[in-house]
Structures are given as C-alpha cells and as structure tokens.
C-alpha cells in the first residue's frame, strides 16, 4: 500500500484530473437518474372481469370453472391465481405474478390469457376486460378546467379536440377521462303487448335489428381499369334514426322499431359526474399503468395541458386538484433535506473532534465525493432516486466518513510525530506511512460493512423488493468511500499540507525540524473537549479493568440488558413498512335505493356541506365530488397538512354513521403508498360436506370474532368477514316440463332461457359510433318486472295465442350461494379478519388463542365438519425470518473475513461479541420511542451490528499490534484511547446524520423514521457498551501479540 500511495502522489496531477473527470461524470448522471417515491419494484397483479347475463354463481362455476382452470395452467410464470364467481353474472379472475417480474411481460401474458378464454363464454357475455391491481395506491392526476367566458359544454368539446390525443400519447398513461357535462344516451322500452299483437318473439327481433344495422363486405370486382369493393350498409345511418329501424315484415307491411317500442334518444348526465367545490366542472383524470412512474406521467400531462391552454377559443384556466407528483417531490425533498442536515451536522462534529480546518475539510470532502461516485454505479444499475435509496445515502453519510477519519487522523498524528524528529521525512513519506499503517483495518472494516449489507439483496421477495435498492446504495457508497480514502484523501492532504512542509527547508536546502503554527481557538476547544472525553473514558475504563469482579459485573449487566431487549421485542408492533403521511382523504358514499344520478347528486349535496362545516373550510385546500353510477360516489378532500387530515378521519367516522340507506367509508388517500400484498390478521378454514352447513359454521365463528372485537374496543380486529360471503341469495329455479317441451319443440330450453334473460336484463345488440369517436350501445329492455309472479306471466307467442313462461316451467323459490371463490384450483371457505396496522404479533396470537377457546366452548361441530386456523401472518413471518437469516449470513461472512485478517478464531469471536450491543440498543430505542419493528428498523439493527463490529475491530487491531506497552492492561487502555477519538467521531457523525430522519421532519419522512430511531438510539447505547465490553473481554482472554509485556 505504501508503494501505491507514493506512486499516487508522484502522479498526482494525472490522478487529480482523473478523479475530477469522474466527479463531473457523476454530477451529470445525477440529473439523468429518474426520481420516484419508492423503488421500481412490484408484484404484478392483473384482474380480468367478465360480466354476463345474470347467471348464478353456482351455474357459472359448474359451466366454466374447469375450462378456466385449464387455461390458467398454461400461463407462464404465474405464481398464484384466484377465480371469483358472483350471483349477478360476474366473474373475476386474479393473476398474481412473482416479485420483480417485468411488468410488460406480465401484462403480455395476461393479455394472452384474456384472449384465450374469450371462446369459453357464450355470446351473451361481454368480452373479458383486463385491469391491473394497485390496491388503490398508484394514484391519479385530477385537473379541473374552467373559464369565465366559455360554458362547460364548450370547454369539454374543445378539451376533447385539443387535449385528448396529446395526453393519451404520454408515456406510461393507462387511463384518461375528460368528463363531459352531458352524454348522449339511448333507451328503448319494448312493449310486450305490441310484440304479441304481431306474433313476434324477442329473439327474432334481436336478430333482425343486428342484421339491419350491420355493414358487411361482399368482396370486389373489376370493371376494366376500375376496381370496386362491394358492401351492404345498414338501414339507418345515425342513432337519431333508431326509431325507424326495420324489425319485421308482417303481411307485406314493414314494421319499424317505434311500432313495438318507445324509443328515447336524449342527453343526460354521464355516469362519471364531477363537481368542484359544489359546482359542475370539466375534469381531466389521468391514471398511470402498473409500474409506471406516476411522477413523470403527472408532470408530463400537466406540461401538455399548460402548453395547450392558449389553443382554446377563449381564456381557460387549469386548477390542479390532485397531483401525486407534488406530494412525491415534497416527500423526497424532505428526506433529502434530512440527509443534507445530517451531513452538515456531521461536518460540524468532525470539525469539533479534529480541531483543524484543513483536516476537517479533507475528511468531509469524502461525503460528497463518495456519494457522487456512487451515483455513477446507480445510474448504470438502473436504480432510481427514491425514498429507499435516499435512506441508503443518509446512512452512508456517517459510514463514508469512517475510513476518511481513520486515515486523516493517522496522517495528522504521523505529521506531528515526524515534525519532532531530528531528521524529518518528506510529506510524501509521512502520508504514505500513515495511510499504509491503517490500510488493512480500514479495508477490512469496509469489507465487513459490505458483508453486513450484501445478504439483504437475497432476502425474501418482499424484503428484497423494499431493501434491495438501499443495500445496493450503501454497498456502492461504502466501496466509493474506500476508493476516495485511498486516493482523494492522500492527494488532498498533500496539496493542503505541502506549504507547511516546505517551511522545513532552509536556504541551503538542509532540513530542519519544525512545528505546527500556533493553535487556533477551534484547535484549543477541540483539544480541551477531546482531552476531557478521553480522560473520562480512561477513568471509566480503568475502573472496570481494576478487578475481575468489576469486569465481570459489566459483562453480566450487558448480558441482562440484552436478555431484556429480547423480551421487549415481542411487545413492539410489527409492520412491513410505514405508509407516508398524506394530507388527502377519500369518503366513499353509497345509497342503497337510488336509480337516478340527478337524485343522487342532490342527496349528496347536504352531506358534502355537513363535511365542510364539520372540518372547517379554512382547513380544506381542495375538494371535489365524483359519481361512479346512479348510487355511488366519493368526495375527495385535500387538507392543508397531514396532521389535520389524520384528525379529520376520526371526526368524519364519528359524524358519518352508516345505516340501511347510506353507507360511508373514510380512508386516507396516499398516492405514494408502496404496493405490498394484503395481509390478514386472522384466517380460519372451515370444511365439510354441505356448503350451507359450512356457511352456518362460518357465520358463528365470525360472530365469536366480532365479540372479541367489541370486548377489546376494536383493537383486536378492525374488520371481520367471510370468503366467500355467506348471505344466501334468493333464487327462482325453473324446471322444464318434459311433456311441454315435447309438445312444443320450437321452444327449447335454451331458447326459453334466452327469452327470459332478455326480458329481465335487456340486451345491447348494436353499437353506434358518433362523429367524436364516442361509442354508444343503446339498451333495449322491457318494463320493469317487480315480482316473481311477473316472471311466470311473461308471455310468448304460439300459433294464434300467447303462452306464459309458467306453462313451460315449474317455478320454485330457493336460497342460493352468493359467490364462490377458487384459489389455485381449490374452492375456499374461510373466516377472515383485519387488524390495526401496528399491533404486535404476540397480541394477535393472544386474540387467536382467545377465539379458539370461544369456538371450543360455544360451537359444536357435527361429524364431518371441522375448522383449521391458517397462518394469516405468513408473509410477515417470512419477511422476519429472511431478515434474521440475512443477519446470520452477515455474521458468518464477517467471521470469515475477520478470521482471514487475524488468523484467529478467538479474536474474530471477540469482535463479533459487539453485535448484540447494536441489536440491544435498537430494540430498546424502538420500545422507548413507541415505534414499530418494520423492515426499515430491522435494517437499522443490521446496520448497528456492522458499526459495532468496525468499532471493536479497530480496538482489537491496535491492541494486538501494540509494541510499546509494558503490560497487558496498559496495552488495552492505550489501544482503546488511540481509537477512542475516531470511534467517537464516526459514531457522533453517523448519529447526527440519522437524527433528522429519526425526528421525521416533513411529509413522507415518517416512512423511514423507524430506521432513524433504531440507528440513533441504538448507536448511542451500543457504542458505550462496545467501548467498555471489548476492552474488558480482552482483559479476560489470553492472546498472543507483539507487545513487550509478553516477553
């Protein structure tokens, strides 16, 4: 290493140029790295929805399930799947792909599957529709357009013409809605008596309607040089001519649609109506594709809207109501400010410990240089700037100073010693000797830190997805800091100290001893501070080393505290990752008996005003109301800050009480929520022979869970339900009379099924395309049927009379199954429950034990029926186990590195004894701060283990290489005091670097707050124990070293 440093200093100009070019490259690449809230990781999940003609869940399961399951087996890379059948004639298929799978590949496979199952369903079913699942967390952009001179209708028409195509071309956009104020609709109410009077059946009418409007190609022919394409066109050209559509010919007379039906073509409110601050508004809503960067999409859409506003015929302004990009920018900025604040504090502390401006400047320069160099690798490895990677950089602020402080402190010490020599050596020799002396411990220390974080890349899929970027960022920054410490630090030291070195030369070029210039105030303060701290540390150390009893007492106290921390960890609540605090809320509103969107909007107006009065208009930054259909909608509220939003949830839940008419649900809206799989607090599988009996047991078990929920003030379970739903549906079962089907063969069972379905559900046989590209499918329906008797009295023509449906069928009323759920080809019947986010797993286990006791006491199962508690927290446990495994692997890797370095199992074990102190400090600080045991806080424990190892390594290394001490005790104290200053300085700089994160200053920073708490609180405690327990352990063991006291 000495030769390398001398070569480096000899070629310093070329090396400086190279380092500067790398620095400039890093600065350039920083601007090219994409910014997002969380890493580019996901577990692709796609939904395929198929809606049919009102078939029951049981019928759809019987008819389609085997074919769907067969098609699912051919989907590559599929991790799990779920098929849900609903009594309303609706099927939902959920495709779950592995973590980190390429989203385009997953979407392509889902599209292929959707296409392959299309042929499974009859023509009465709508084509399968593919959607992606983001658990509502992908967010969306909402912009209101308004003008003092243009009407909303004019704004809408111009917005569609000017903005729609341009916004749809934005990369990553999946859904765009420019909401109209009105929408063209068509409704045809068929008169059943008119049908009978003409002896018409509805199926023949449907066939005629489809053929009359259908355009067909007839081929082509050539007439000389001219080529003609042939095609037939429909009887009408416009939806406004719909009433004149021919539907039959009776006695040489053409019947038109208006002869048998009331045809209404009119403008009405669309299904999606938006009102901003109580007034109708034109809204632009854009949603990203799964895995797309919502920040980039939102910024791109806003830029295009801003650029196109002058194209409107008059002044139009855009009011941004929901902008996830702004939230992400603020959150990232807050975390970045925390990291910068920590870096500044670290610099101040470094100055206080080193006491010399030049030394401090050289050391703190390692922070920006190391981070900028790390960005070169992050760019090439496609790692974005996000909350997790920024956390890695914040952690690296202290770690990157470790090597620089050790090397700089040693260079400073050697300079002072060399200046006192009668024949001082050159500055190049001083720097080379000092750097080479600590090269091995510095390099091995960095290697052990890298070994600590390396296994995080290979933990469980969920933990790796969250922490992969963080581990990679820390590893790359540590590697960069070692490179900087052995290149930039020696060169900077040479350039900044060479002017002092030249003072040694006299005019005759002889060399004379010299001393440093007079001490500055900061140097004196630093010397006083370090003298005081070192003196106190020496006295404490001598106190514990003076007798075996005191030393043993210290080790016993440490062991007891560690055992206490293991007991307390079971009382700390666990969460996979904290959700960023948000200032936005969504209130879902549903009316149980509303079939007109105008009436629904009028009914919601007083509720919206009640909400404004309750929360205070001054606390609401923006609000809008949107409808989903005639009876469902939601109110979006953007409060002025997250604290008010959090308080508002409790106020709204108390004020908005659901009843048989209105249903309310209040949830925080979080555009930066990380997409993680849903986990339940409770899962109980019930099995048996008869499904209705199984449902009965499920309801009784759910009732017992609800009682536990009420007795524990909702702390036990926030929601209890069943999968599938156990509430029966009312069914009318039609059994065909064989004698009638033989007597009247033209009315087959299949034809009668279609006729009944058309009477009840209506039909949409044709589609019109308007000039603006909008598609309209008019619904043809019969007058509403209000009773079961009405269905039996549906009449169909037969010869010269009409027969009721009851003539063909025996009709009886029964209870049916509302839905069926099949998971990975197995039909499930489970009781499930959700719990509050931050409940300890031990408390959940106690609730589960209580529930099991209540089931045993209150529910008697008949032979053949049973229940089984499933592992509802398997995902959480898998994550915890994988992180524990990562810690064990890290320890083993470090042990191997230390054994290679010291060639001693005993020394390696002594150094590793420092790990429990880091874990102990983290647990105690999390418990005292009432924080959570999350993936981030467990990372903090792993980090502290690495720091503790580095601290103990430095003490052990100097102890075994001591050649001047006259006794073992003196050697231990000397090694501890020599390493006290760099250990204390790196500890305090790391602690202060993480302190702003522990305090969670600003929106979004609460996500990584457990990491900050685990590191700051744990580091202070673990460093104290490491500085004391390692010397005490060294005093107990017999180690061969280089010290003269061994002779």
Coordinates of C-alpha atoms in Angstrom, one line a residue, residues 510-882:
X510 CA 19.2 21.4 4.6
X511 CA 16.3 20.0 6.6
X512 CA 15.5 21.4 10.0
X513 CA 12.9 20.3 12.4
X514 CA 9.8 22.4 12.6
X515 CA 6.5 22.6 14.4
X516 CA 2.9 23.4 13.5
X517 CA 1.9 27.1 13.7
X518 CA 0.2 28.3 16.9
X519 CA -3.1 26.6 17.8
X520 CA -6.3 28.3 16.8
X521 CA -9.3 28.7 19.1
X522 CA -11.0 25.7 17.5
X523 CA -7.9 23.6 17.9
X524 CA -7.8 24.5 21.6
X525 CA -11.5 23.9 22.1
X526 CA -11.2 20.6 20.2
X527 CA -8.2 19.6 22.3
X528 CA -10.0 20.6 25.5
X529 CA -13.1 18.6 24.5
X530 CA -11.2 15.5 23.4
X531 CA -9.0 15.7 26.5
X532 CA -12.0 15.9 28.7
X533 CA -13.8 13.0 27.0
X534 CA -10.6 10.9 26.7
X535 CA -9.8 11.5 30.4
X536 CA -13.3 10.5 31.4
X537 CA -13.2 7.4 29.2
X538 CA -9.8 6.4 30.6
X539 CA -11.0 6.7 34.2
X540 CA -14.2 4.6 33.5
X541 CA -12.1 2.0 31.7
X542 CA -9.5 1.8 34.5
X543 CA -12.4 1.4 37.0
X544 CA -13.8 -1.7 35.2
X545 CA -10.3 -3.1 34.5
X546 CA -9.0 -2.7 38.1
X547 CA -10.5 -6.1 39.2
X548 CA -12.1 -9.2 37.7
X549 CA -15.2 -8.5 39.8
X550 CA -15.9 -5.1 38.2
X551 CA -15.2 -6.5 34.8
X552 CA -17.5 -9.5 35.3
X553 CA -20.2 -7.2 36.7
X554 CA -20.1 -5.1 33.5
X555 CA -20.4 -8.2 31.3
X556 CA -23.3 -9.5 33.4
X557 CA -25.2 -6.2 33.2
X558 CA -24.7 -6.2 29.4
X559 CA -26.0 -9.7 29.2
X560 CA -29.0 -8.9 31.3
X561 CA -29.9 -5.9 29.2
X562 CA -29.6 -8.0 26.1
X563 CA -32.0 -10.6 27.5
X564 CA -34.4 -7.8 28.5
X565 CA -34.3 -6.4 24.9
X566 CA -35.2 -9.9 23.6
X567 CA -38.2 -9.9 25.9
X568 CA -39.2 -6.4 24.9
X569 CA -39.0 -7.1 21.1
X570 CA -42.2 -9.3 21.4
X571 CA -44.1 -6.2 22.6
X572 CA -43.0 -4.0 19.7
X573 CA -45.7 -3.8 17.0
X574 CA -44.6 -5.0 13.5
X575 CA -45.4 -3.5 10.2
X576 CA -43.9 -4.3 6.8
X577 CA -43.2 -0.7 6.0
X578 CA -44.7 2.6 7.3
X579 CA -47.1 4.4 5.0
X580 CA -46.2 8.0 4.2
X581 CA -48.3 10.6 5.9
X582 CA -50.8 12.2 3.5
X583 CA -53.0 15.3 3.6
X584 CA -55.7 13.8 1.4
X585 CA -58.8 11.9 2.2
X586 CA -61.4 10.0 0.3
X587 CA -65.0 9.5 1.5
X588 CA -66.9 6.7 -0.3
X589 CA -70.6 7.2 -0.3
X590 CA -73.3 4.7 -1.3
X591 CA -77.1 4.9 -1.3
X592 CA -79.0 1.6 -1.1
X593 CA -82.0 2.6 -3.1
X594 CA -81.2 5.2 -5.8
X595 CA -81.6 4.7 -9.5
X596 CA -81.2 8.3 -10.8
X597 CA -77.9 10.1 -10.9
X598 CA -79.5 13.6 -10.6
X599 CA -81.4 12.5 -7.4
X600 CA -78.1 11.0 -6.0
X601 CA -76.2 14.3 -6.6
X602 CA -78.9 16.3 -4.9
X603 CA -79.0 13.9 -2.0
X604 CA -75.2 14.2 -1.5
X605 CA -75.1 18.0 -1.5
X606 CA -76.2 18.4 2.1
X607 CA -73.8 15.7 3.2
X608 CA -70.9 17.5 1.4
X609 CA -71.9 20.7 3.1
X610 CA -72.1 18.9 6.5
X611 CA -68.5 17.7 6.0
X612 CA -67.3 21.2 5.1
X613 CA -68.9 22.7 8.2
X614 CA -67.5 19.9 10.4
X615 CA -63.9 20.2 9.2
X616 CA -63.8 23.9 8.6
X617 CA -63.4 25.4 5.1
X618 CA -60.2 27.0 6.1
X619 CA -58.6 23.6 6.7
X620 CA -59.6 22.3 3.2
X621 CA -57.2 23.1 0.4
X622 CA -59.3 21.4 -2.3
X623 CA -62.4 19.2 -2.6
X624 CA -64.4 17.6 -5.4
X625 CA -67.2 15.1 -5.7
X626 CA -67.4 12.4 -8.3
X627 CA -70.0 9.8 -9.1
X628 CA -69.4 6.2 -10.2
X629 CA -73.0 5.4 -11.1
X630 CA -76.6 6.2 -10.0
X631 CA -76.0 5.4 -6.4
X632 CA -72.2 5.5 -5.7
X633 CA -69.7 8.3 -5.5
X634 CA -66.8 9.7 -3.5
X635 CA -65.7 13.0 -2.0
X636 CA -62.1 13.9 -2.3
X637 CA -60.6 16.2 0.3
X638 CA -57.1 17.7 0.3
X639 CA -56.4 19.1 3.7
X640 CA -53.8 21.7 4.4
X641 CA -51.5 19.3 6.2
X642 CA -51.3 15.6 7.2
X643 CA -51.9 16.3 10.9
X644 CA -55.3 17.9 10.2
X645 CA -56.1 15.0 7.7
X646 CA -55.3 12.4 10.4
X647 CA -57.6 14.2 12.9
X648 CA -60.3 14.7 10.3
X649 CA -60.6 10.9 9.8
X650 CA -61.7 10.4 13.4
X651 CA -64.1 13.3 13.1
X652 CA -65.7 12.0 9.9
X653 CA -66.0 8.5 11.2
X654 CA -67.9 9.8 14.2
X655 CA -70.2 12.1 12.2
X656 CA -70.9 9.9 9.2
X657 CA -72.8 6.9 10.5
X658 CA -73.8 4.2 8.1
X659 CA -77.3 2.9 8.2
X660 CA -79.7 0.9 5.9
X661 CA -79.9 3.8 3.5
X662 CA -76.4 5.4 3.4
X663 CA -73.0 3.7 3.6
X664 CA -69.9 5.7 4.3
X665 CA -66.2 4.8 4.3
X666 CA -63.4 7.2 5.1
X667 CA -59.9 6.4 4.1
X668 CA -56.6 8.3 3.6
X669 CA -55.7 8.8 0.0
X670 CA -52.0 8.0 -0.4
X671 CA -50.5 8.4 -3.9
X672 CA -47.1 7.2 -2.6
X673 CA -48.2 4.1 -0.8
X674 CA -46.0 1.2 -1.6
X675 CA -47.7 -1.7 -3.3
X676 CA -47.5 -4.7 -1.0
X677 CA -49.7 -7.7 -0.8
X678 CA -52.7 -7.5 1.6
X679 CA -52.2 -9.5 4.8
X680 CA -54.9 -10.6 7.2
X681 CA -54.7 -10.9 10.9
X682 CA -56.9 -14.0 11.0
X683 CA -57.7 -16.8 8.6
X684 CA -59.8 -19.8 9.6
X685 CA -60.7 -22.5 7.0
X686 CA -64.0 -24.4 7.5
X687 CA -64.6 -27.7 5.7
X688 CA -67.4 -30.2 5.5
X689 CA -69.9 -31.9 3.2
X690 CA -72.8 -29.4 2.7
X691 CA -72.0 -25.9 1.7
X692 CA -74.9 -24.3 3.5
X693 CA -73.9 -26.0 6.7
X694 CA -70.3 -24.8 6.3
X695 CA -71.6 -21.3 5.8
X696 CA -73.6 -21.6 9.1
X697 CA -70.4 -22.6 11.0
X698 CA -68.5 -19.7 9.3
X699 CA -71.1 -17.2 10.4
X700 CA -71.0 -18.5 14.0
X701 CA -67.1 -18.3 14.1
X702 CA -67.3 -14.8 12.6
X703 CA -69.8 -13.8 15.4
X704 CA -67.3 -15.0 18.0
X705 CA -64.5 -12.9 16.4
X706 CA -66.9 -9.9 16.4
X707 CA -67.5 -10.3 20.1
X708 CA -63.7 -10.3 20.8
X709 CA -63.5 -7.2 18.6
X710 CA -66.2 -5.4 20.7
X711 CA -64.7 -6.5 24.0
X712 CA -61.3 -5.1 23.0
X713 CA -62.6 -1.8 21.8
X714 CA -62.0 -2.8 18.2
X715 CA -58.3 -3.2 18.9
X716 CA -58.3 -6.9 18.2
X717 CA -59.9 -6.8 14.7
X718 CA -61.0 -3.8 12.7
X719 CA -63.0 -5.9 10.2
X720 CA -64.3 -9.5 10.3
X721 CA -65.8 -11.2 7.2
X722 CA -66.1 -14.4 5.3
X723 CA -64.7 -15.5 2.0
X724 CA -67.0 -16.2 0.2
X725 CA -69.9 -14.2 1.5
X726 CA -72.3 -16.5 3.4
X727 CA -75.5 -14.5 3.0
X728 CA -77.8 -16.5 0.7
X729 CA -79.3 -15.1 -2.4
X730 CA -83.0 -15.6 -3.3
X731 CA -83.3 -17.8 -6.4
X732 CA -86.2 -18.8 -8.6
X733 CA -85.5 -22.2 -10.1
X734 CA -87.1 -23.1 -13.4
X735 CA -87.5 -26.8 -14.1
X736 CA -88.6 -27.6 -17.6
X737 CA -91.7 -29.7 -18.0
X738 CA -90.7 -32.5 -20.3
X739 CA -94.2 -33.1 -21.7
X740 CA -94.5 -29.4 -22.7
X741 CA -91.1 -29.4 -24.4
X742 CA -92.2 -32.5 -26.4
X743 CA -95.5 -30.9 -27.3
X744 CA -93.9 -27.5 -28.3
X745 CA -90.4 -28.4 -29.7
X746 CA -89.8 -24.9 -31.2
X747 CA -89.4 -23.6 -27.6
X748 CA -86.3 -25.5 -26.5
X749 CA -84.9 -25.0 -23.0
X750 CA -82.0 -22.9 -24.4
X751 CA -84.3 -20.6 -26.4
X752 CA -86.6 -20.1 -23.4
X753 CA -83.5 -19.3 -21.2
X754 CA -82.5 -16.6 -23.7
X755 CA -86.0 -15.2 -23.9
X756 CA -86.3 -14.9 -20.1
X757 CA -82.9 -13.4 -19.8
X758 CA -83.7 -10.8 -22.5
X759 CA -87.0 -9.9 -20.7
X760 CA -85.2 -9.4 -17.3
X761 CA -81.8 -8.0 -18.2
X762 CA -82.4 -6.4 -21.6
X763 CA -79.9 -6.5 -24.4
X764 CA -77.5 -4.4 -26.4
X765 CA -77.4 -5.8 -30.0
X766 CA -75.9 -2.8 -31.9
X767 CA -73.2 -0.1 -31.3
X768 CA -73.2 3.4 -32.8
X769 CA -70.0 5.4 -33.3
X770 CA -70.5 9.1 -33.1
X771 CA -68.5 11.8 -35.0
X772 CA -66.3 12.5 -32.0
X773 CA -65.4 8.8 -31.7
X774 CA -67.7 8.0 -28.7
X775 CA -69.3 4.6 -28.8
X776 CA -73.0 4.2 -27.7
X777 CA -74.7 0.8 -27.1
X778 CA -78.4 1.5 -26.7
X779 CA -80.1 -0.7 -24.2
X780 CA -83.2 -2.5 -25.2
X781 CA -85.4 -3.5 -22.3
X782 CA -88.9 -4.4 -21.2
X783 CA -90.9 -2.7 -18.5
X784 CA -89.5 -3.4 -15.1
X785 CA -90.6 -6.7 -13.5
X786 CA -91.4 -6.2 -9.8
X787 CA -92.4 -9.6 -8.6
X788 CA -91.7 -13.3 -9.0
X789 CA -95.2 -13.8 -10.4
X790 CA -94.5 -11.3 -13.2
X791 CA -91.7 -13.6 -14.5
X792 CA -94.0 -16.6 -14.6
X793 CA -96.5 -14.4 -16.5
X794 CA -94.1 -13.4 -19.3
X795 CA -96.0 -14.3 -22.5
X796 CA -94.5 -15.8 -25.7
X797 CA -96.5 -16.2 -28.9
X798 CA -97.5 -19.7 -30.0
X799 CA -99.6 -20.2 -33.1
X800 CA -102.6 -17.8 -32.7
X801 CA -102.3 -17.4 -28.9
X802 CA -99.8 -16.5 -26.1
X803 CA -98.4 -18.9 -23.5
X804 CA -96.9 -17.8 -20.2
X805 CA -93.5 -18.9 -19.1
X806 CA -95.1 -20.8 -16.3
X807 CA -96.6 -23.1 -18.9
X808 CA -93.1 -24.4 -19.7
X809 CA -91.6 -24.5 -16.3
X810 CA -92.3 -25.4 -12.7
X811 CA -91.1 -22.4 -10.8
X812 CA -90.0 -22.6 -7.2
X813 CA -88.2 -20.2 -4.8
X814 CA -84.9 -21.3 -3.1
X815 CA -81.9 -19.8 -1.3
X816 CA -78.7 -19.7 -3.4
X817 CA -75.0 -19.1 -3.0
X818 CA -74.0 -15.5 -3.5
X819 CA -70.4 -16.2 -4.6
X820 CA -67.8 -18.9 -5.0
X821 CA -64.0 -18.3 -4.6
X822 CA -61.5 -20.7 -6.1
X823 CA -57.8 -20.1 -5.1
X824 CA -55.2 -22.1 -7.0
X825 CA -57.8 -24.6 -8.1
X826 CA -59.1 -25.1 -4.6
X827 CA -62.5 -23.8 -3.5
X828 CA -62.1 -21.9 -0.2
X829 CA -64.5 -21.3 2.7
X830 CA -62.7 -19.0 5.2
X831 CA -63.3 -16.6 8.0
X832 CA -61.0 -13.6 7.7
X833 CA -60.2 -10.5 9.8
X834 CA -58.1 -7.4 9.5
X835 CA -56.3 -5.7 12.4
X836 CA -54.8 -2.3 13.2
X837 CA -51.5 -1.8 11.4
X838 CA -49.3 -1.6 14.5
X839 CA -50.4 -4.4 16.7
X840 CA -47.6 -6.8 18.0
X841 CA -47.7 -10.3 16.6
X842 CA -47.8 -11.6 20.1
X843 CA -51.0 -9.7 20.8
X844 CA -52.6 -11.1 17.6
X845 CA -51.6 -14.6 18.7
X846 CA -53.3 -14.0 22.1
X847 CA -56.5 -12.9 20.3
X848 CA -56.3 -16.0 18.2
X849 CA -55.9 -18.2 21.3
X850 CA -58.9 -16.5 22.9
X851 CA -61.0 -17.0 19.7
X852 CA -60.1 -20.7 19.7
X853 CA -61.2 -21.1 23.3
X854 CA -64.5 -19.3 22.5
X855 CA -65.1 -21.6 19.4
X856 CA -64.5 -24.7 21.5
X857 CA -66.9 -23.5 24.2
X858 CA -69.7 -22.2 22.1
X859 CA -69.7 -24.1 18.8
X860 CA -70.3 -27.9 18.5
X861 CA -69.2 -29.3 15.1
X862 CA -71.1 -32.2 13.7
X863 CA -69.1 -35.2 12.4
X864 CA -67.5 -34.5 9.1
X865 CA -67.2 -30.7 9.8
X866 CA -64.1 -29.0 11.1
X867 CA -62.1 -25.8 11.2
X868 CA -58.4 -25.0 10.9
X869 CA -56.5 -21.9 11.9
X870 CA -54.4 -20.9 8.9
X871 CA -51.1 -18.9 9.2
X872 CA -52.5 -15.4 8.3
X873 CA -49.3 -13.7 9.1
X874 CA -47.1 -16.0 6.9
X875 CA -45.9 -13.1 4.7
X876 CA -44.8 -11.1 7.8
X877 CA -43.1 -14.1 9.4
X878 CA -41.4 -15.0 6.1
X879 CA -40.0 -11.4 6.0
X880 CA -38.8 -11.5 9.6
X881 CA -37.2 -14.9 9.2
X882 CA -35.5 -13.8 6.0

